[in-house]
PDB file of N, CA and C in Angstrom:
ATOM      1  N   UNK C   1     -16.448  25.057  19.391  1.00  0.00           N
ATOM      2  CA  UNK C   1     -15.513  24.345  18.558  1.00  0.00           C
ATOM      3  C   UNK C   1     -16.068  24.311  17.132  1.00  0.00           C
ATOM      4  N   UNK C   2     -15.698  24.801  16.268  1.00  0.00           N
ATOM      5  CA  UNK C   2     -15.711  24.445  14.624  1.00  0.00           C
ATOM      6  C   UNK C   2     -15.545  23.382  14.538  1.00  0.00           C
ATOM      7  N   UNK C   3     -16.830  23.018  12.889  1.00  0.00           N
ATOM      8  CA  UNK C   3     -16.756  21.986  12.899  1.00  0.00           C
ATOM      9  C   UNK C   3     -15.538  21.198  12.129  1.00  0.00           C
ATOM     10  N   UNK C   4     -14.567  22.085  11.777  1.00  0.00           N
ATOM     11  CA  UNK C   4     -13.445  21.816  11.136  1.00  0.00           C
ATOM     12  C   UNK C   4     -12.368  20.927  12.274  1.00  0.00           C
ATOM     13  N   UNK C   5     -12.764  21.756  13.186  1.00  0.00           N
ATOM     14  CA  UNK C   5     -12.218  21.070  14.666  1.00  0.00           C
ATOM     15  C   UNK C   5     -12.575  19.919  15.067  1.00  0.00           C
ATOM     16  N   UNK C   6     -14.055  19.949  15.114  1.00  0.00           N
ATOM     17  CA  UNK C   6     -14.126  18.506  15.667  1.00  0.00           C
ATOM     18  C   UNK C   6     -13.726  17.225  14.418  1.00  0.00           C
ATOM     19  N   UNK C   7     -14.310  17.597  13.124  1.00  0.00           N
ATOM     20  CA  UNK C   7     -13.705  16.451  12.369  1.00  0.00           C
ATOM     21  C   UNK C   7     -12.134  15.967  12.510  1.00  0.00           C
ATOM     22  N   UNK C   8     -11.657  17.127  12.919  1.00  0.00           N
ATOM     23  CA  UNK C   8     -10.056  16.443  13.284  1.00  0.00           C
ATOM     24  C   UNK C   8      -9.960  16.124  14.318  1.00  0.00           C
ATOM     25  N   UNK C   9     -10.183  16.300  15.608  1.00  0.00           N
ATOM     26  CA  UNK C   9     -10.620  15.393  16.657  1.00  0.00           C
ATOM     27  C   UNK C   9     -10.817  14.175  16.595  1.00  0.00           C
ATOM     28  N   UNK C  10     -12.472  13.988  15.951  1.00  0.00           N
ATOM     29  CA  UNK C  10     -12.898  12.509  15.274  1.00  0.00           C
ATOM     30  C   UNK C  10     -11.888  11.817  14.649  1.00  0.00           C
ATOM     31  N   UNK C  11     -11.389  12.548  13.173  1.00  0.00           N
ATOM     32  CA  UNK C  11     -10.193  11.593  12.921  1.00  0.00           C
ATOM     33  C   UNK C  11      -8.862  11.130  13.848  1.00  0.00           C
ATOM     34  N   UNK C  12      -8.833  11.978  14.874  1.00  0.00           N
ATOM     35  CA  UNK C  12      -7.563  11.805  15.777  1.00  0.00           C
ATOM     36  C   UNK C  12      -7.672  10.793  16.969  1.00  0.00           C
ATOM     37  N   UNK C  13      -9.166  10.413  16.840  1.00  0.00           N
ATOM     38  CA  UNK C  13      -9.551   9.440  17.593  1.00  0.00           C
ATOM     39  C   UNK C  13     -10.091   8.316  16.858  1.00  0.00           C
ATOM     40  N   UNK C  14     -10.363   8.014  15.493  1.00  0.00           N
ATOM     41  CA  UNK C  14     -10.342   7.149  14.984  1.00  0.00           C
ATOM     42  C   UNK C  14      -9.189   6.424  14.514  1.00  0.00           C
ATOM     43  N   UNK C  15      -7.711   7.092  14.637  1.00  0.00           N
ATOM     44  CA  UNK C  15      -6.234   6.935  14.070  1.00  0.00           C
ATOM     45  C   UNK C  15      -5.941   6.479  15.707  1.00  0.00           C
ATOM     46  N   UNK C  16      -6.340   6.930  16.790  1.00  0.00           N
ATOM     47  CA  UNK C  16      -5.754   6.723  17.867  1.00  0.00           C
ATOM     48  C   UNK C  16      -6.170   5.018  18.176  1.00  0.00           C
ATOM     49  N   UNK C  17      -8.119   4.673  17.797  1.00  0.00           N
ATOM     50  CA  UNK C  17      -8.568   3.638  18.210  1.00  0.00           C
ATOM     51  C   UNK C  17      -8.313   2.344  17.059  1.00  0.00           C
ATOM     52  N   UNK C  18      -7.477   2.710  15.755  1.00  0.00           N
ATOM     53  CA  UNK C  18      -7.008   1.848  15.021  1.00  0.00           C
ATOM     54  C   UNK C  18      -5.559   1.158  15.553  1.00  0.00           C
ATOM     55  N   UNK C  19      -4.741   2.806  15.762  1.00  0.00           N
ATOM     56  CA  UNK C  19      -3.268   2.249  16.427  1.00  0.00           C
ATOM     57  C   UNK C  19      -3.601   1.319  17.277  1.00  0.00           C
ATOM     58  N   UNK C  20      -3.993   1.856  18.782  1.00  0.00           N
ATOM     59  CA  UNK C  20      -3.832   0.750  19.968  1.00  0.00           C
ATOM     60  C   UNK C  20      -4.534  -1.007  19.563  1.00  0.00           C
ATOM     61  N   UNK C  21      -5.689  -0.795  18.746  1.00  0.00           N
ATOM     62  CA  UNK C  21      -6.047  -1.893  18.068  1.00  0.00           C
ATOM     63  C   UNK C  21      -4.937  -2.692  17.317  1.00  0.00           C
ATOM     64  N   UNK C  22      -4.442  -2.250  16.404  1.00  0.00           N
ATOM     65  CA  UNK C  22      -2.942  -3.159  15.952  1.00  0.00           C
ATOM     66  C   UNK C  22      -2.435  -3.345  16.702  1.00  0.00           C
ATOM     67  N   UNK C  23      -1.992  -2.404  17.559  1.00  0.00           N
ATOM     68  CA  UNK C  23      -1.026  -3.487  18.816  1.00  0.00           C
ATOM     69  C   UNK C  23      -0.946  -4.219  19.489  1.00  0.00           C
ATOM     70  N   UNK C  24      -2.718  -4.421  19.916  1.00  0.00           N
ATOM     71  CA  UNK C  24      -3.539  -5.427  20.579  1.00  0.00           C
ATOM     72  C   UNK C  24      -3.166  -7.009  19.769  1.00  0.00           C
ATOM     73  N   UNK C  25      -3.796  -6.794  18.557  1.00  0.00           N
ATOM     74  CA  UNK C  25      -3.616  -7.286  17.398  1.00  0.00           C
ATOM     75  C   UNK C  25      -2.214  -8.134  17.136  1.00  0.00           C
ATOM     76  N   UNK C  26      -1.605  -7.270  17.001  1.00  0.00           N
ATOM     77  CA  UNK C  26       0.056  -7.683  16.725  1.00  0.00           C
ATOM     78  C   UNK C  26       0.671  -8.545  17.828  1.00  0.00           C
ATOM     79  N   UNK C  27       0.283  -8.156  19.204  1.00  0.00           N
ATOM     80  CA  UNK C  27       0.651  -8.417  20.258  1.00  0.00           C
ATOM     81  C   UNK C  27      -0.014 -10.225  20.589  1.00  0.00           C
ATOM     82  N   UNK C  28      -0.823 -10.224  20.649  1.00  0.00           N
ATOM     83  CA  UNK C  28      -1.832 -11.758  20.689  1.00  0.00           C
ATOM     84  C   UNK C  28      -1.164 -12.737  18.904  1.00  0.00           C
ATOM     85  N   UNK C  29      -1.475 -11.962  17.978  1.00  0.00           N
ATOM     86  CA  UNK C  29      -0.553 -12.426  16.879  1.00  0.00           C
ATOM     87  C   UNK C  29       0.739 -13.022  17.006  1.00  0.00           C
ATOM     88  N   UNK C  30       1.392 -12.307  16.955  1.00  0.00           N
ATOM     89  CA  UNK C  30       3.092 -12.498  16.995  1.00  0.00           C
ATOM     90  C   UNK C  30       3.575 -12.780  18.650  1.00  0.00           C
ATOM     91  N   UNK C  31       2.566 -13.286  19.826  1.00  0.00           N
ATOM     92  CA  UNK C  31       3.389 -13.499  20.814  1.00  0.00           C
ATOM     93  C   UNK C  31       4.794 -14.554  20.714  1.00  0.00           C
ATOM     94  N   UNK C  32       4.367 -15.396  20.384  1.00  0.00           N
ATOM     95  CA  UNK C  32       5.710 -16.167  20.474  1.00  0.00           C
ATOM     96  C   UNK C  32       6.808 -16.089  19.567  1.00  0.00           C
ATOM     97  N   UNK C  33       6.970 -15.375  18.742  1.00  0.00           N
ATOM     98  CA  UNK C  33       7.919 -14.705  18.255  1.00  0.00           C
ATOM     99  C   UNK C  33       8.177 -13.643  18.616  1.00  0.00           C
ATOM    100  N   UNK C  34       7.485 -12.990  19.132  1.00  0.00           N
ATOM    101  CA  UNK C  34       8.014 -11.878  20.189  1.00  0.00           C
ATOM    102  C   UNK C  34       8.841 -12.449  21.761  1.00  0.00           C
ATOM    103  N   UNK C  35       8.526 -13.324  21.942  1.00  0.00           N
ATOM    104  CA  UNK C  35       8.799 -14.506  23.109  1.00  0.00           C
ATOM    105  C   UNK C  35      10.284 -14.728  23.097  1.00  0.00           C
ATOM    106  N   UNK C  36      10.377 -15.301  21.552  1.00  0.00           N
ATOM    107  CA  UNK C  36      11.444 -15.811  20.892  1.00  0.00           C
ATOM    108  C   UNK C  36      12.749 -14.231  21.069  1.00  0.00           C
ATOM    109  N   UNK C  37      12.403 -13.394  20.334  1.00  0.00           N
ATOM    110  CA  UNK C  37      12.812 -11.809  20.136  1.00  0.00           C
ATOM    111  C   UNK C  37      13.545 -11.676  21.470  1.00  0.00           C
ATOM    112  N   UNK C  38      12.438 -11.630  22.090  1.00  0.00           N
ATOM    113  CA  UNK C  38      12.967 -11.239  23.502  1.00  0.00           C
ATOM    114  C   UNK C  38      14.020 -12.198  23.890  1.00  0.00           C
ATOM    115  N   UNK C  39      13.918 -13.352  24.199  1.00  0.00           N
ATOM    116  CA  UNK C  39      15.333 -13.796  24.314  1.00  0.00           C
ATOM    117  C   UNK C  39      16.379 -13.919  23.463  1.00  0.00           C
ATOM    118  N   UNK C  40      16.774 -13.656  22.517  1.00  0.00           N
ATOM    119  CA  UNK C  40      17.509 -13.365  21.396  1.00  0.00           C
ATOM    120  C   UNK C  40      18.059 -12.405  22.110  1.00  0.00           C
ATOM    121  N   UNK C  41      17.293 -11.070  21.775  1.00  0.00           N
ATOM    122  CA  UNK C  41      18.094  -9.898  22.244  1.00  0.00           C
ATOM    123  C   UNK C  41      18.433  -9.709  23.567  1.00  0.00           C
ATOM    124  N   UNK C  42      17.839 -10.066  24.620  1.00  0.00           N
ATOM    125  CA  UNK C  42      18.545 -10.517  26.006  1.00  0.00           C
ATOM    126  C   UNK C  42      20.002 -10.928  25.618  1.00  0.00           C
ATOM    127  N   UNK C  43      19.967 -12.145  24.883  1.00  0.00           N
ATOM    128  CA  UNK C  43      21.442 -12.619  24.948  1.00  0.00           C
ATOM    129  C   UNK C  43      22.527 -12.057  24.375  1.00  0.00           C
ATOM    130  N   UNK C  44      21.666 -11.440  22.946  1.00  0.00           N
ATOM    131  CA  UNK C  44      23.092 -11.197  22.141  1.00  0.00           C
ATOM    132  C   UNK C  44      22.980  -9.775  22.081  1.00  0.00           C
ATOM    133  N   UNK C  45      22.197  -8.933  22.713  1.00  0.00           N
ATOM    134  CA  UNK C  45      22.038  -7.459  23.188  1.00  0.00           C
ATOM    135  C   UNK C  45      21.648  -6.678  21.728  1.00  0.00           C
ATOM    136  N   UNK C  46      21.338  -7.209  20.541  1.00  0.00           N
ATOM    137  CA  UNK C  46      21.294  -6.290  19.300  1.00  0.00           C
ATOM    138  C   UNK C  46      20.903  -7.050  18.438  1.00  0.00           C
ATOM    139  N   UNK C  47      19.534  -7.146  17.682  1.00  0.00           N
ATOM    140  CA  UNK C  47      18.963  -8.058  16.993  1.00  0.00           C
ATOM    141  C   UNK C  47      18.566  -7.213  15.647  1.00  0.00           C
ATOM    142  N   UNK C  48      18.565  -7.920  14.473  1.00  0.00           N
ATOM    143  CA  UNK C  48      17.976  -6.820  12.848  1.00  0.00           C
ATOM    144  C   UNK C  48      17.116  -7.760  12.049  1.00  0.00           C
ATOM    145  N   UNK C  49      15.789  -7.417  11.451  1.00  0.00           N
ATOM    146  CA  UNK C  49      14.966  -8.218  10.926  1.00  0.00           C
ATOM    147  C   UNK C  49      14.302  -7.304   9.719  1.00  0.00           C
ATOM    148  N   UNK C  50      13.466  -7.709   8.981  1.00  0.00           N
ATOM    149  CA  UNK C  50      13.395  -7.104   8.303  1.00  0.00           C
ATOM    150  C   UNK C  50      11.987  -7.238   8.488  1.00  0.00           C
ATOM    151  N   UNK C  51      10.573  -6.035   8.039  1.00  0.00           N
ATOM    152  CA  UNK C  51       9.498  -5.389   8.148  1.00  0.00           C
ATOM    153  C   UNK C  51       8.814  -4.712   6.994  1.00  0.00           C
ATOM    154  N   UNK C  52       7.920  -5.347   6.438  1.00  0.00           N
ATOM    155  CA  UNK C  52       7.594  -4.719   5.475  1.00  0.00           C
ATOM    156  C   UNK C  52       8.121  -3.325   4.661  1.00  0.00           C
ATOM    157  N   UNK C  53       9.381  -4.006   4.051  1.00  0.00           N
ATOM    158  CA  UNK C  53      10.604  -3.183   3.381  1.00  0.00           C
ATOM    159  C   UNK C  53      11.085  -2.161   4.247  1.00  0.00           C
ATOM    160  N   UNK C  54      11.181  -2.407   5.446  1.00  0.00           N
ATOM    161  CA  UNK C  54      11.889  -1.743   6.587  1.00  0.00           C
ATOM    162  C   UNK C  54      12.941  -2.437   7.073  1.00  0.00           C
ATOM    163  N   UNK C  55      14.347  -2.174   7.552  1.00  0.00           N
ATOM    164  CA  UNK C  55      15.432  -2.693   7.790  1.00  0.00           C
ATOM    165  C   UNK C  55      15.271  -2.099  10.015  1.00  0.00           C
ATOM    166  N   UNK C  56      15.021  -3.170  10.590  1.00  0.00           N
ATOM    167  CA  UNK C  56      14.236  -2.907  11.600  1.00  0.00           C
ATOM    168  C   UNK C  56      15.951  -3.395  12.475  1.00  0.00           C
ATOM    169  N   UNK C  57      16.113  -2.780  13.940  1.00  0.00           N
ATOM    170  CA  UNK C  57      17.379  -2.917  14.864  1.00  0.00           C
ATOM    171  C   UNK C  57      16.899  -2.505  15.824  1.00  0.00           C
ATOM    172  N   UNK C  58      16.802  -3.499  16.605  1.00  0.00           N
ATOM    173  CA  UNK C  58      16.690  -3.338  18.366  1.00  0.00           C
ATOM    174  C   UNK C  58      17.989  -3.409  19.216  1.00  0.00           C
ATOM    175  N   UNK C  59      18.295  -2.609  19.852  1.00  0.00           N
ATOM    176  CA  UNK C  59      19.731  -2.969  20.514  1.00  0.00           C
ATOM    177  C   UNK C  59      19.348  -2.458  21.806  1.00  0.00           C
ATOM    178  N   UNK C  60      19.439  -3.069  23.124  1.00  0.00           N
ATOM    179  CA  UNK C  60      19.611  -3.146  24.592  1.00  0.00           C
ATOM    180  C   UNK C  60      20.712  -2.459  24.895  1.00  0.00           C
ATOM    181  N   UNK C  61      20.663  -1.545  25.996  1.00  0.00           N
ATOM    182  CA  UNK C  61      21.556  -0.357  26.706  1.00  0.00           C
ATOM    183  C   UNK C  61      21.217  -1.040  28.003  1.00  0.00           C
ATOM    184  N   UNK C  62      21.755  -0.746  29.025  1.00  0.00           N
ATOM    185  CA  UNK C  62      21.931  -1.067  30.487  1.00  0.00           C
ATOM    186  C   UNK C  62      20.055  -0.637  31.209  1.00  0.00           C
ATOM    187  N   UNK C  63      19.717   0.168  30.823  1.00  0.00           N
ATOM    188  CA  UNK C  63      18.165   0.624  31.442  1.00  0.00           C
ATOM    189  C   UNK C  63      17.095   0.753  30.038  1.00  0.00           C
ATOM    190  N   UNK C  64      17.177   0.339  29.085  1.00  0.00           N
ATOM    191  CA  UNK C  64      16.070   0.464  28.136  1.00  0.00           C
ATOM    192  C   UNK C  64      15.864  -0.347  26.580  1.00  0.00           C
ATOM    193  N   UNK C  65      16.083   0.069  25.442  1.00  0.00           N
ATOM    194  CA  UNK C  65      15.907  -0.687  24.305  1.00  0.00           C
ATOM    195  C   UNK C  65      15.773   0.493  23.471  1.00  0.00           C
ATOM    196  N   UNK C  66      17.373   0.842  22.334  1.00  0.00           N
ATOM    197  CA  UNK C  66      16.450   1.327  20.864  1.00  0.00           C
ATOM    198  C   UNK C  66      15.858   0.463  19.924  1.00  0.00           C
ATOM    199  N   UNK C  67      15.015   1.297  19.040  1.00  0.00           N
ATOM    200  CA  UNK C  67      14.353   1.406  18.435  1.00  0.00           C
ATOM    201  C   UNK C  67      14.544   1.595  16.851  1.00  0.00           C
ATOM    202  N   UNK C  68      15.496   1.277  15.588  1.00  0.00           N
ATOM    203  CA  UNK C  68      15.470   2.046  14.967  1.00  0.00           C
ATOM    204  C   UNK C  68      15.257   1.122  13.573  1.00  0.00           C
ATOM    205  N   UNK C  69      14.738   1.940  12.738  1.00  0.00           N
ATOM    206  CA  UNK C  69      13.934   1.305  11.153  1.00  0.00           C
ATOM    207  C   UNK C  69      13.951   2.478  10.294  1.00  0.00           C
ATOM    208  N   UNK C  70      14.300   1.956   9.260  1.00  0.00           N
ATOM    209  CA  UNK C  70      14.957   2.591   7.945  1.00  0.00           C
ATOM    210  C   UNK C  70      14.326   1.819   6.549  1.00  0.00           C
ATOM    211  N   UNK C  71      13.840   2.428   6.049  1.00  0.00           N
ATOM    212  CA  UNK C  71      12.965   1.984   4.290  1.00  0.00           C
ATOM    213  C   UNK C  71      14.064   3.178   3.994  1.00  0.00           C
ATOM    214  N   UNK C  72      15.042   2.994   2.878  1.00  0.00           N
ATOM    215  CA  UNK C  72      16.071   3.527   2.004  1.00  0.00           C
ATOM    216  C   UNK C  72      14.914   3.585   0.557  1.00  0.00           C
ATOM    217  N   UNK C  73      14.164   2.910   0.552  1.00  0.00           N
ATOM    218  CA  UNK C  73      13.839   3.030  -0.422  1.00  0.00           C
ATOM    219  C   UNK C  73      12.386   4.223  -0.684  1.00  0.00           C
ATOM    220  N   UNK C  74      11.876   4.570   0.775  1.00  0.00           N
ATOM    221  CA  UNK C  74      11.393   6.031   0.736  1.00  0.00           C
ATOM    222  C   UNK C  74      11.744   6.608   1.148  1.00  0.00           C
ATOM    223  N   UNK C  75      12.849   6.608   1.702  1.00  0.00           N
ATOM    224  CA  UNK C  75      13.738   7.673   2.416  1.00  0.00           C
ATOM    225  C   UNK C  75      13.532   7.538   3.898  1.00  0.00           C
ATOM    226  N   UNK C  76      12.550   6.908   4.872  1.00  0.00           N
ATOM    227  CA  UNK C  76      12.375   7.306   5.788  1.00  0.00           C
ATOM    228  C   UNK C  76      12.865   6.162   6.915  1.00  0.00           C
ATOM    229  N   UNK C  77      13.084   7.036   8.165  1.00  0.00           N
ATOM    230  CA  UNK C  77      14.040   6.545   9.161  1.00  0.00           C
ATOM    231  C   UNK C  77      12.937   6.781  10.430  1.00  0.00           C
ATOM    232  N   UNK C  78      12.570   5.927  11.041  1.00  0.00           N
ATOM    233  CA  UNK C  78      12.667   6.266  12.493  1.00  0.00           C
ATOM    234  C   UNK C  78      12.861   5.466  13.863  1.00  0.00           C
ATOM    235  N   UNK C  79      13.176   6.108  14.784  1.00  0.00           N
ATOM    236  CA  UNK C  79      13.860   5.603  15.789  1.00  0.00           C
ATOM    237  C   UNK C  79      13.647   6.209  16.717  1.00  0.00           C
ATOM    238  N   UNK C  80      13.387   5.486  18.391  1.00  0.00           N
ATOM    239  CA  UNK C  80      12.692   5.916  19.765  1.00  0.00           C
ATOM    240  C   UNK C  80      13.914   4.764  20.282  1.00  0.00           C
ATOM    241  N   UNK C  81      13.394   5.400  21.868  1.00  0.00           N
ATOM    242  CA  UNK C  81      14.215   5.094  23.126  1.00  0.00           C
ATOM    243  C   UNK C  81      12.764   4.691  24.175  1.00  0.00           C
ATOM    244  N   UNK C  82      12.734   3.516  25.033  1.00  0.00           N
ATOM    245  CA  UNK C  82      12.108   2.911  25.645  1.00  0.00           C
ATOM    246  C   UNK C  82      13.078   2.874  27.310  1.00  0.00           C
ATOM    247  N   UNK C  83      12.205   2.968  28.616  1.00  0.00           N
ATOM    248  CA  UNK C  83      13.142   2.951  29.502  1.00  0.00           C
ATOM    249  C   UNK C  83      12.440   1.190  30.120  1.00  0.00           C
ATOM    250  N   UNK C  84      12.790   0.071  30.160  1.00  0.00           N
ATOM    251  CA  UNK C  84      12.726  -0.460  30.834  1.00  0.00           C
ATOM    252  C   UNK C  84      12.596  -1.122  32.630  1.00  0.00           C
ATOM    253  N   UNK C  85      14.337  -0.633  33.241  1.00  0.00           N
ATOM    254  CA  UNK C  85      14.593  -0.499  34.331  1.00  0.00           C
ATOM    255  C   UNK C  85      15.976  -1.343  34.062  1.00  0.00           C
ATOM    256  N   UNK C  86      16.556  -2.203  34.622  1.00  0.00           N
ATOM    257  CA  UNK C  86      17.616  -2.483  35.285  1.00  0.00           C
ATOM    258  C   UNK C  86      18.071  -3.637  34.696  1.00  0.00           C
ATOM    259  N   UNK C  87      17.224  -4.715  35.450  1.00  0.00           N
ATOM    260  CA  UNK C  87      17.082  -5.874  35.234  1.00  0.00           C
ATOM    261  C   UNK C  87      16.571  -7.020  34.199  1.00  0.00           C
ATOM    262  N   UNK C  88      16.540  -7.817  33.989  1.00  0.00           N
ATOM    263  CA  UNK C  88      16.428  -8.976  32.905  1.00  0.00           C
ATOM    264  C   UNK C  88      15.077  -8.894  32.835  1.00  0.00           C
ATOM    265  N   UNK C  89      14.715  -8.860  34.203  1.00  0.00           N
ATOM    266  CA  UNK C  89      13.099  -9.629  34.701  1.00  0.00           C
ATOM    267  C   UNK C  89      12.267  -8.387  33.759  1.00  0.00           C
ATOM    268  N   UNK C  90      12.544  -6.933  34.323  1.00  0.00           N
ATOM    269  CA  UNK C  90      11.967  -5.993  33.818  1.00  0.00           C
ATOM    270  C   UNK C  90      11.723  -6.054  32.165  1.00  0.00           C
ATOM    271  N   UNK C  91      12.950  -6.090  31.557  1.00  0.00           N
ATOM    272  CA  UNK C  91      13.164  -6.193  30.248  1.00  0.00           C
ATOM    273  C   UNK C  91      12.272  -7.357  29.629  1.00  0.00           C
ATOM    274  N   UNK C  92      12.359  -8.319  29.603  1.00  0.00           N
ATOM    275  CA  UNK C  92      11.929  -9.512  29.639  1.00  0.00           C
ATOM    276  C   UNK C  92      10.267  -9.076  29.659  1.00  0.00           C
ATOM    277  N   UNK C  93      10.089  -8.415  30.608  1.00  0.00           N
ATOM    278  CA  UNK C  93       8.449  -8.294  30.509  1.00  0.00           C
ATOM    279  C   UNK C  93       7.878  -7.290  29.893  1.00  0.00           C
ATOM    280  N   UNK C  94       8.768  -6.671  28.853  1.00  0.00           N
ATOM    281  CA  UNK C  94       8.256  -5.220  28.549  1.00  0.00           C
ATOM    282  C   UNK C  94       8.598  -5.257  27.151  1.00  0.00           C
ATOM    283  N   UNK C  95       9.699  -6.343  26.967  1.00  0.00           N
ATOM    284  CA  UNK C  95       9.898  -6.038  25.613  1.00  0.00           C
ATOM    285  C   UNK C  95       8.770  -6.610  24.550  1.00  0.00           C
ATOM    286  N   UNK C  96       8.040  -7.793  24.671  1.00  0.00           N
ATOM    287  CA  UNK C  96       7.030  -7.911  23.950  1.00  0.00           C
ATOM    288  C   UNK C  96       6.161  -7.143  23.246  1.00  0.00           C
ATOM    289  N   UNK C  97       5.787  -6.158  24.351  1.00  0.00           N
ATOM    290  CA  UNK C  97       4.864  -5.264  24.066  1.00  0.00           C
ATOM    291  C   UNK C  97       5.301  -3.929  22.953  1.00  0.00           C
ATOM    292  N   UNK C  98       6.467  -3.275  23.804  1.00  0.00           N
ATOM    293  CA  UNK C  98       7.793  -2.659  23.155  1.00  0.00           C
ATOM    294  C   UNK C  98       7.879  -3.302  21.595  1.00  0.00           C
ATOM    295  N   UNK C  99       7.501  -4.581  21.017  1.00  0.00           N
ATOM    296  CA  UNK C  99       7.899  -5.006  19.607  1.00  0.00           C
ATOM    297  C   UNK C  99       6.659  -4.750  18.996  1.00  0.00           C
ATOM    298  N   UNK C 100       5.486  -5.303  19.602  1.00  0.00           N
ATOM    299  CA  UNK C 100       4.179  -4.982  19.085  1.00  0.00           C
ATOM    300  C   UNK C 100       4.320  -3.457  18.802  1.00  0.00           C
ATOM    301  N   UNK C 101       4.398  -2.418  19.928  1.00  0.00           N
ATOM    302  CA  UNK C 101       4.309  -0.943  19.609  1.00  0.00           C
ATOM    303  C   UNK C 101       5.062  -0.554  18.348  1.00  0.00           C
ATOM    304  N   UNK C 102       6.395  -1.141  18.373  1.00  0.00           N
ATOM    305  CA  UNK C 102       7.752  -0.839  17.373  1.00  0.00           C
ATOM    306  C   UNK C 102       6.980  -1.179  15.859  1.00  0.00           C
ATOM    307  N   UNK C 103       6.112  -2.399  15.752  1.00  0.00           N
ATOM    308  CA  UNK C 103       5.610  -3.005  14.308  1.00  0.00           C
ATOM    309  C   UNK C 103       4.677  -1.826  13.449  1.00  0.00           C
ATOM    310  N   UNK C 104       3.798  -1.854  15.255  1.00  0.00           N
ATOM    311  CA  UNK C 104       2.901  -0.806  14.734  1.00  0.00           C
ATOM    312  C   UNK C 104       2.795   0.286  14.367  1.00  0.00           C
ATOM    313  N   UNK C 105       4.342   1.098  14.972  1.00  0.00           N
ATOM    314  CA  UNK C 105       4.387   2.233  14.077  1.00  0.00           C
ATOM    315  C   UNK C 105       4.984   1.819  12.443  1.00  0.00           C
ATOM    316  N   UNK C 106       5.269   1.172  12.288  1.00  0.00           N
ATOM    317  CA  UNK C 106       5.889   0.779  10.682  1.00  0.00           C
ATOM    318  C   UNK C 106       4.915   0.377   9.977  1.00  0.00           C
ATOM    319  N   UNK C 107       3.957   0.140  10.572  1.00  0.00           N
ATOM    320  CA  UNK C 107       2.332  -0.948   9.521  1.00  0.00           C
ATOM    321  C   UNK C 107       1.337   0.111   9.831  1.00  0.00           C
ATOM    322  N   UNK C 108       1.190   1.111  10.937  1.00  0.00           N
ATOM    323  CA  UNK C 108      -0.348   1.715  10.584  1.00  0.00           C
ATOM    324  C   UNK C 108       0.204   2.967   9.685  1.00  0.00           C
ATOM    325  N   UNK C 109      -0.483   3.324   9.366  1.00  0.00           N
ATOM    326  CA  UNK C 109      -0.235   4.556   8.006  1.00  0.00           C
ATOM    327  C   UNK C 109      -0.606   5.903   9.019  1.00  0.00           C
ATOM    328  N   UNK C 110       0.152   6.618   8.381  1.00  0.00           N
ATOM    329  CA  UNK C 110      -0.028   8.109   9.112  1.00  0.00           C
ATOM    330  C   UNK C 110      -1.376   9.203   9.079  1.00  0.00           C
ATOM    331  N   UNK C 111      -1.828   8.701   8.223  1.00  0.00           N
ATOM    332  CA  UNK C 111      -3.753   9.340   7.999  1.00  0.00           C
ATOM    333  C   UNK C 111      -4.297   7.870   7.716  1.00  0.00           C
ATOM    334  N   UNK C 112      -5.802   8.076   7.908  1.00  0.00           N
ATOM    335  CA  UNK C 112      -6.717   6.909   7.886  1.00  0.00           C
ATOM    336  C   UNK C 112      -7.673   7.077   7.203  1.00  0.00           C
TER     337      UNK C 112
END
């Protein structure tokens, strides 16, 4: 392996052990507003908040949760699909985590 290789490795594992760290982070942080989140969007199936100049929308489908966030003001958009399962109970226990992950792609930066 070149050593051009492994430094990107290294960095791909120092970007990997920062991400899961914020989410850890975010997750113990923001539980009870994630608590809160989660039943919100249980009830009213489609919730919008705003994220460090991100225009952030969670909306519930019958088996999962999008994902989608938009900064207009750098142009950039993105948006994922999560599968839950069925039920309330499922949802309910997944979406917490699901918000932590969602933050953290909008707050960690794409190089480190």
């Amino acid at each position: 392996m070149s050593s051009s290789d492994e430094n990107g490795l290294m960095a791909d594992q120092e970007w990997d052990n920062a991400y899961f760290s914020l989410i850890i982070e975010l997750r113990t942080k923001n539980s009870h507003r994630y608590l809160e989140q989660t039943e919100l969007l249980l009830h009213k199936k489609s919730i919008e908040l705003e994220l460090s100049g991100y225009s952030v929308k969670y909306t519930l489908d019958r088996t999962g949760c999008w994902f989608d966030a938009t900064n207009s003001g750098k142009g950039i958009g993105k948006r994922s699909w999560n599968r839950f399962g069925w039920g309330k109970k499922a949802k309910r226990k997944a979406l917490p985590d699901f918000f932590a992950k969602t933050e953290a792609n909008i707050l960690m930066p794409e190089d480190l």
